[in-house]
Coordinates of C-alpha atoms in Angstrom, one line a residue:
M1 CA -30.3 5.0 -5.4
N2 CA -28.1 2.0 -4.9
N3 CA -25.6 0.6 -7.4
I4 CA -28.0 -1.9 -8.9
D5 CA -30.7 0.7 -9.3
R6 CA -28.3 3.1 -11.0
R7 CA -27.2 0.3 -13.4
K8 CA -30.8 -0.3 -14.3
W9 CA -31.4 3.4 -14.8
L10 CA -28.4 3.6 -17.2
K11 CA -29.9 0.7 -19.2
T12 CA -33.4 2.1 -19.2
A13 CA -32.2 5.6 -20.2
G14 CA -30.5 4.0 -23.2
L15 CA -27.0 5.2 -22.4
S16 CA -25.5 1.9 -23.6
S17 CA -27.0 2.4 -27.1
G18 CA -26.2 6.1 -27.7
F19 CA -28.6 7.6 -25.1
T20 CA -31.4 8.2 -27.5
L21 CA -33.4 10.0 -24.9
L22 CA -30.5 12.4 -24.2
G23 CA -32.0 15.5 -25.8
G24 CA -35.1 15.5 -23.7
F25 CA -33.5 14.4 -20.5
S26 CA -30.6 16.8 -20.9
S27 CA -33.0 19.7 -21.4
M28 CA -34.8 18.8 -18.3
A29 CA -31.6 18.3 -16.4
M30 CA -30.2 21.7 -17.3
N31 CA -33.0 23.2 -15.2
L32 CA -31.7 21.3 -12.2
H33 CA -28.2 22.7 -12.4
T34 CA -25.9 24.8 -14.5
P35 CA -22.3 25.6 -13.9
I36 CA -21.5 28.9 -12.2
N37 CA -18.6 29.5 -14.6
T38 CA -18.1 27.1 -17.6
K39 CA -14.5 28.3 -18.2
L40 CA -11.7 29.4 -15.9
N41 CA -10.4 32.8 -17.0
G42 CA -11.7 32.0 -20.5
V43 CA -9.9 28.7 -20.7
A44 CA -11.5 25.3 -21.3
K45 CA -9.9 23.1 -18.7
L46 CA -10.1 19.7 -20.2
N47 CA -7.0 18.1 -18.6
S48 CA -8.0 16.8 -15.2
N49 CA -11.2 14.7 -15.7
E50 CA -13.2 16.9 -13.4
N51 CA -17.0 17.3 -13.4
P52 CA -17.5 21.0 -14.2
Y53 CA -21.2 21.0 -13.2
G54 CA -20.6 20.2 -9.5
P55 CA -21.1 20.4 -6.7
S56 CA -24.8 20.3 -7.2
K57 CA -27.1 23.1 -5.9
A58 CA -28.2 20.9 -3.0
V59 CA -24.6 20.1 -2.1
R60 CA -23.6 23.7 -2.2
E61 CA -26.4 24.6 0.2
V62 CA -25.2 21.9 2.6
I63 CA -21.6 23.2 2.4
I64 CA -22.7 26.7 3.3
N65 CA -24.9 25.4 6.2
S66 CA -22.0 23.3 7.5
L67 CA -19.6 26.3 7.9
D68 CA -20.8 26.9 11.4
Y69 CA -19.0 23.7 12.6
A70 CA -16.1 23.8 10.2
C71 CA -14.1 24.8 13.3
R72 CA -14.7 21.2 14.6
Y73 CA -12.6 18.1 13.8
P74 CA -14.3 15.7 11.4
S75 CA -14.9 13.0 14.0
I76 CA -18.1 14.9 15.1
I77 CA -19.9 13.9 11.8
F78 CA -17.6 11.1 10.4
H79 CA -19.5 8.0 11.4
P80 CA -22.8 8.8 9.7
L81 CA -21.0 9.0 6.3
V82 CA -19.3 5.7 6.9
E83 CA -22.7 4.1 7.7
Q84 CA -24.2 5.7 4.6
I85 CA -21.4 4.4 2.3
A86 CA -21.6 1.0 3.9
R87 CA -25.3 0.8 3.1
K88 CA -24.6 1.9 -0.5
E89 CA -22.0 -0.8 -1.0
G90 CA -23.8 -3.5 0.9
V91 CA -21.1 -4.1 3.5
T92 CA -20.5 -3.3 7.1
K93 CA -19.0 0.0 8.3
D94 CA -15.8 -1.9 9.3
H95 CA -15.2 -2.4 5.6
I96 CA -15.0 1.3 4.8
V97 CA -11.9 3.6 4.9
I98 CA -12.7 7.3 4.3
T99 CA -9.8 9.1 2.6
G100 CA -8.9 12.6 1.3
G101 CA -10.0 11.8 -2.3
S102 CA -9.3 8.3 -3.6
T103 CA -5.7 9.4 -4.1
E104 CA -5.0 9.2 -0.4
G105 CA -6.4 5.7 -0.4
L106 CA -4.2 4.7 -3.3
K107 CA -1.1 6.0 -1.5
A108 CA -2.1 4.3 1.7
A109 CA -2.4 1.0 -0.1
G110 CA 0.9 1.5 -1.9
L111 CA 2.6 2.2 1.4
T112 CA 0.9 -0.7 3.2
F113 CA 1.7 -3.4 0.6
G114 CA 4.7 -2.0 -1.1
M115 CA 7.0 -0.9 1.7
N116 CA 10.1 -2.9 2.8
G117 CA 10.9 -4.0 -0.8
G118 CA 7.5 -5.3 -1.6
E119 CA 6.8 -5.6 -5.4
I120 CA 3.7 -4.2 -7.2
I121 CA 2.4 -5.2 -10.6
A122 CA 0.4 -2.7 -12.7
P123 CA -0.5 -1.9 -16.3
E124 CA 1.3 0.8 -18.2
P125 CA 0.1 3.4 -18.8
T126 CA -2.3 3.8 -15.9
F127 CA -3.0 6.2 -13.0
Q128 CA 0.2 6.6 -11.1
S129 CA -0.5 7.8 -7.6
L130 CA -0.3 4.4 -5.9
L131 CA 2.7 3.3 -7.9
T132 CA 4.9 6.4 -7.5
Y133 CA 4.2 6.7 -3.8
A134 CA 5.0 3.0 -3.2
E135 CA 8.2 3.4 -5.4
N136 CA 9.3 6.5 -3.4
N137 CA 9.0 4.3 -0.3
G138 CA 11.1 1.4 -1.5
S139 CA 8.8 -0.7 -3.6
F140 CA 9.7 -2.1 -7.0
I141 CA 7.0 -1.7 -9.7
H142 CA 6.5 -4.2 -12.5
R143 CA 4.9 -2.1 -15.2
V144 CA 3.2 -4.3 -17.8
P145 CA 2.5 -2.7 -21.2
V146 CA -1.2 -2.6 -22.2
D147 CA -2.2 -4.9 -25.0
E148 CA -2.8 -4.0 -28.7
K149 CA -6.3 -2.8 -27.7
M150 CA -4.9 -0.6 -24.9
G151 CA -6.5 -2.9 -22.3
H152 CA -4.9 -4.6 -19.3
D153 CA -2.7 -7.6 -20.3
L154 CA -4.1 -9.7 -17.5
N155 CA -2.2 -12.9 -18.5
E156 CA 1.2 -11.1 -18.4
M157 CA 0.3 -9.3 -15.2
E158 CA -0.5 -12.6 -13.5
R159 CA 2.7 -14.2 -14.9
R160 CA 4.8 -11.6 -13.1
I161 CA 3.5 -12.6 -9.6
T162 CA 6.2 -13.9 -7.3
A163 CA 6.6 -14.5 -3.6
K164 CA 7.7 -10.9 -3.3
T165 CA 4.5 -9.5 -4.9
G166 CA 2.6 -7.4 -2.3
L167 CA -0.1 -6.1 -4.6
V168 CA -1.5 -6.2 -8.1
F169 CA -3.0 -2.9 -9.3
I170 CA -5.8 -2.6 -11.8
C171 CA -7.5 0.6 -12.9
N172 CA -10.9 -0.2 -14.4
P173 CA -12.0 1.7 -16.4
N174 CA -8.4 2.5 -17.1
N175 CA -6.9 6.0 -16.9
P176 CA -5.8 7.3 -19.5
T177 CA -7.0 4.8 -22.1
G178 CA -10.6 4.6 -21.0
T179 CA -10.8 0.9 -21.7
L180 CA -12.9 -1.6 -19.7
I181 CA -11.9 -5.1 -18.8
D182 CA -14.3 -7.9 -19.9
K183 CA -16.4 -8.5 -16.8
D184 CA -15.9 -12.3 -16.8
K185 CA -12.2 -12.0 -17.3
L186 CA -12.0 -9.4 -14.6
R187 CA -13.7 -11.6 -12.0
D188 CA -11.7 -14.7 -13.0
F189 CA -8.4 -12.7 -12.7
C190 CA -9.3 -11.2 -9.3
L191 CA -10.4 -14.6 -8.0
S192 CA -7.2 -16.3 -9.1
V193 CA -4.7 -13.5 -8.2
S194 CA -6.3 -12.8 -4.8
N195 CA -5.4 -16.3 -3.7
R196 CA -1.8 -15.4 -4.1
T197 CA -1.6 -11.7 -3.2
M198 CA -3.6 -8.5 -2.7
V199 CA -5.6 -7.0 -5.6
F200 CA -6.4 -3.3 -5.8
S201 CA -9.2 -2.3 -8.1
D202 CA -9.3 1.5 -8.7
E203 CA -13.0 2.2 -9.7
A204 CA -12.8 6.0 -9.9
Y205 CA -14.8 6.0 -13.2
Y206 CA -17.1 3.1 -12.4
D207 CA -20.2 5.3 -12.5
F208 CA -19.7 6.1 -16.1
I209 CA -19.7 2.5 -17.3
T210 CA -22.7 2.0 -19.6
E211 CA -22.3 -1.8 -20.0
P212 CA -25.4 -3.4 -18.3
D213 CA -24.9 -5.4 -15.1
Y214 CA -21.1 -4.6 -15.0
P215 CA -19.9 -5.7 -11.5
S216 CA -17.9 -3.7 -9.0
M217 CA -15.2 -5.8 -7.3
V218 CA -16.8 -4.9 -4.0
E219 CA -18.7 -8.1 -4.8
L220 CA -15.4 -10.0 -4.1
V221 CA -14.8 -8.0 -1.0
K222 CA -18.1 -9.3 0.3
E223 CA -16.8 -12.8 -0.4
N224 CA -13.9 -12.1 1.9
M225 CA -11.3 -12.1 -0.9
N226 CA -8.0 -10.2 -0.7
V227 CA -9.4 -7.3 -2.7
I228 CA -9.4 -3.6 -2.1
V229 CA -11.7 -1.2 -4.1
S230 CA -11.3 2.5 -4.3
K231 CA -14.1 4.9 -5.0
T232 CA -14.2 8.7 -5.3
F233 CA -16.6 11.7 -5.0
S234 CA -14.3 13.6 -7.4
K235 CA -15.9 12.5 -10.7
V236 CA -19.6 12.0 -11.2
Y237 CA -20.4 13.8 -7.9
G238 CA -18.3 16.9 -8.8
L239 CA -16.4 17.2 -5.5
A240 CA -12.8 17.0 -6.8
G241 CA -11.8 20.2 -4.9
L242 CA -13.1 19.0 -1.6
R243 CA -11.0 15.8 -1.5
I244 CA -13.0 12.9 -0.4
G245 CA -13.1 9.3 -1.4
Y246 CA -13.1 5.8 0.2
L247 CA -11.8 2.3 0.2
V248 CA -13.8 -0.9 0.6
A249 CA -11.9 -3.9 2.0
R250 CA -12.3 -6.8 4.3
P251 CA -12.3 -5.5 7.9
D252 CA -8.8 -6.8 8.8
I253 CA -7.4 -5.3 5.6
A254 CA -9.3 -2.0 6.2
T255 CA -7.7 -1.8 9.7
R256 CA -4.2 -2.1 8.2
L257 CA -5.0 0.6 5.6
K258 CA -6.4 3.0 8.2
K259 CA -3.0 3.0 9.9
N260 CA -1.4 4.6 6.8
V261 CA -4.1 7.2 6.1
M262 CA -2.5 10.5 6.9
A263 CA -4.6 13.6 6.1
M264 CA -8.1 12.1 6.0
T265 CA -10.8 14.6 5.0
N266 CA -12.7 17.5 6.4
V267 CA -16.1 18.6 7.8
L268 CA -17.3 20.3 4.6
A269 CA -16.3 17.4 2.4
I270 CA -18.0 14.9 4.6
E271 CA -21.3 16.8 4.7
A272 CA -21.0 17.4 0.9
A273 CA -20.5 13.7 0.3
K274 CA -23.5 12.7 2.4
E275 CA -25.8 15.0 0.4
A276 CA -24.2 14.0 -2.9
L277 CA -25.2 10.4 -2.3
R278 CA -28.8 11.5 -1.8
D279 CA -28.9 13.7 -4.9
D280 CA -29.9 11.3 -7.6
E281 CA -31.1 14.0 -10.0
F282 CA -27.6 15.5 -10.2
Y283 CA -26.1 12.0 -10.5
K284 CA -28.3 11.4 -13.6
F285 CA -27.6 14.9 -14.9
S286 CA -23.8 14.4 -14.7
I287 CA -23.9 11.1 -16.6
A288 CA -26.2 12.5 -19.3
K289 CA -24.0 15.6 -19.9
N290 CA -20.9 13.4 -20.0
V291 CA -22.5 11.2 -22.7
E292 CA -23.5 14.3 -24.7
A293 CA -20.0 15.8 -24.5
K294 CA -18.3 12.6 -25.4
N295 CA -20.6 12.1 -28.5
Q296 CA -19.6 15.6 -29.6
I297 CA -15.9 14.8 -29.2
Y298 CA -16.3 11.6 -31.1
K299 CA -17.9 13.5 -34.0
T300 CA -15.0 16.0 -34.1
L301 CA -12.4 13.2 -34.0
D302 CA -14.3 11.3 -36.7
D303 CA -14.4 14.4 -38.9
L304 CA -10.6 14.8 -38.5
N305 CA -10.0 11.0 -39.0
L306 CA -8.2 10.8 -35.7
E307 CA -8.0 7.4 -34.0
Y308 CA -9.4 7.1 -30.5
Q309 CA -10.6 4.7 -27.9
K310 CA -14.3 4.4 -27.1
S311 CA -14.4 5.4 -23.5
H312 CA -16.2 4.2 -20.4
T313 CA -15.1 7.3 -18.4
N314 CA -15.4 11.1 -18.6
F315 CA -12.5 11.5 -20.9
I316 CA -11.3 10.2 -24.3
F317 CA -7.9 9.1 -25.4
F318 CA -7.1 9.9 -29.0
K319 CA -4.1 9.8 -31.4
T320 CA -2.8 13.2 -32.5
G321 CA 0.2 11.9 -34.4
K322 CA 2.1 14.7 -32.8
P323 CA 4.3 14.8 -29.7
I324 CA 1.9 15.4 -26.8
T325 CA 4.0 18.3 -25.4
E326 CA 3.7 20.1 -28.8
M327 CA 0.0 19.3 -28.9
M328 CA -0.6 20.6 -25.4
A329 CA 1.2 23.9 -26.2
A330 CA -0.7 24.4 -29.5
M331 CA -4.1 23.8 -27.8
E332 CA -3.2 26.1 -24.9
K333 CA -2.6 28.9 -27.4
E334 CA -6.3 28.4 -28.4
N335 CA -7.4 28.5 -24.7
V336 CA -7.9 24.7 -24.4
L337 CA -6.0 22.6 -21.8
I338 CA -5.7 18.9 -22.6
G339 CA -3.5 15.9 -21.8
R340 CA -0.4 15.4 -20.0
P341 CA 2.2 12.9 -21.2
F342 CA 1.3 9.2 -20.8
P343 CA 4.4 7.2 -21.9
P344 CA 4.8 5.3 -24.1
F345 CA 1.9 6.8 -26.0
T346 CA 3.6 10.1 -26.5
N347 CA 1.6 11.0 -29.6
W348 CA -1.8 10.4 -27.9
A349 CA -3.8 13.0 -25.9
R350 CA -6.4 12.7 -23.2
I351 CA -9.3 15.1 -23.2
S352 CA -11.9 15.4 -20.4
S353 CA -15.5 15.7 -21.4
G354 CA -16.1 19.1 -19.9
T355 CA -19.1 21.3 -20.5
I356 CA -20.8 21.6 -23.9
E357 CA -19.4 25.1 -24.2
D358 CA -15.9 23.7 -23.5
I359 CA -16.3 21.0 -26.2
K360 CA -17.3 23.6 -28.8
L361 CA -14.1 25.5 -28.0
F362 CA -12.2 22.2 -28.2
D363 CA -13.7 21.5 -31.6
K364 CA -12.7 24.9 -33.0
A365 CA -9.2 24.7 -31.5
I366 CA -8.3 21.2 -32.7
R367 CA -9.6 21.8 -36.2
K368 CA -7.2 24.7 -36.3
V369 CA -4.3 22.9 -34.8
M370 CA -4.6 19.7 -36.9
T371 CA -4.8 21.5 -40.2

């Protein structure tokens, strides 16, 4: 199923309007796959935005069957995955850079465009891997506070661009706020900024967007713009522990990025990713369970009158009114892991959607902690 087909499916399934068919679809989907262990040592792990239902059954079988040639270097099976991803994204294989999770791609881009004193502009808070890696290698980071709705302040980010700016980073939907940039403003921003410097669009949570016809910035890559897009198999596909992702960029930019990719990935991850792209049933299942879990979290937060951001991801950012370190410690005592600090929002917490069983434990724990 390609990106356009998946967007149509989201709309048809009713996800953008509360997923009215969720009950029936969810019941059907549960027959396709259930987690081997919904909690780790009795703890609901809701602090890393993982998909607790993956890898899918089909992917697990492929991993087992691939062990015989796990002794080989990945080059033996590398190119078929590149071709498969290129077809999915509608580009040539020269546009694709395979990485060890999207994190390696983020770091490679930070090194490529931030070294030798290059400056990078980014929202604050956001996902930090590209920024901290670039900073550790001599880059200066302009961190632009999010606006009053916790969205990217695109006007201020563009205003900060100078001749020294090597890259402008956007994370859309944003981590940790879960906010989504208006699609017309996003395209206008990328078109304008890419004429002056490189734009990096982190789309780790793109598959969870329920807004109809929301574009990936891969569309601008196809127009030969100075745009890099990162994608991952860690979220909707449930392969976080296998470490595989990819970048999409114009071939000359992709060539530069490949020079700074260090670890790459492995045989099992490559074969798992190939099967994950074919497993549309699990893809739909993951999205459906994520919506169900988020709706249950919203209800809990509403019951407690806690402010939160409506999320386009597999997590929710909500206001606790307590220092996040205290909140994390209190929830951990109830066997629920949440958050980590995201300055300057030190009295807000991020909770991953998790399994339904995990969310029930979260509900019980937060009601106890907040009363």
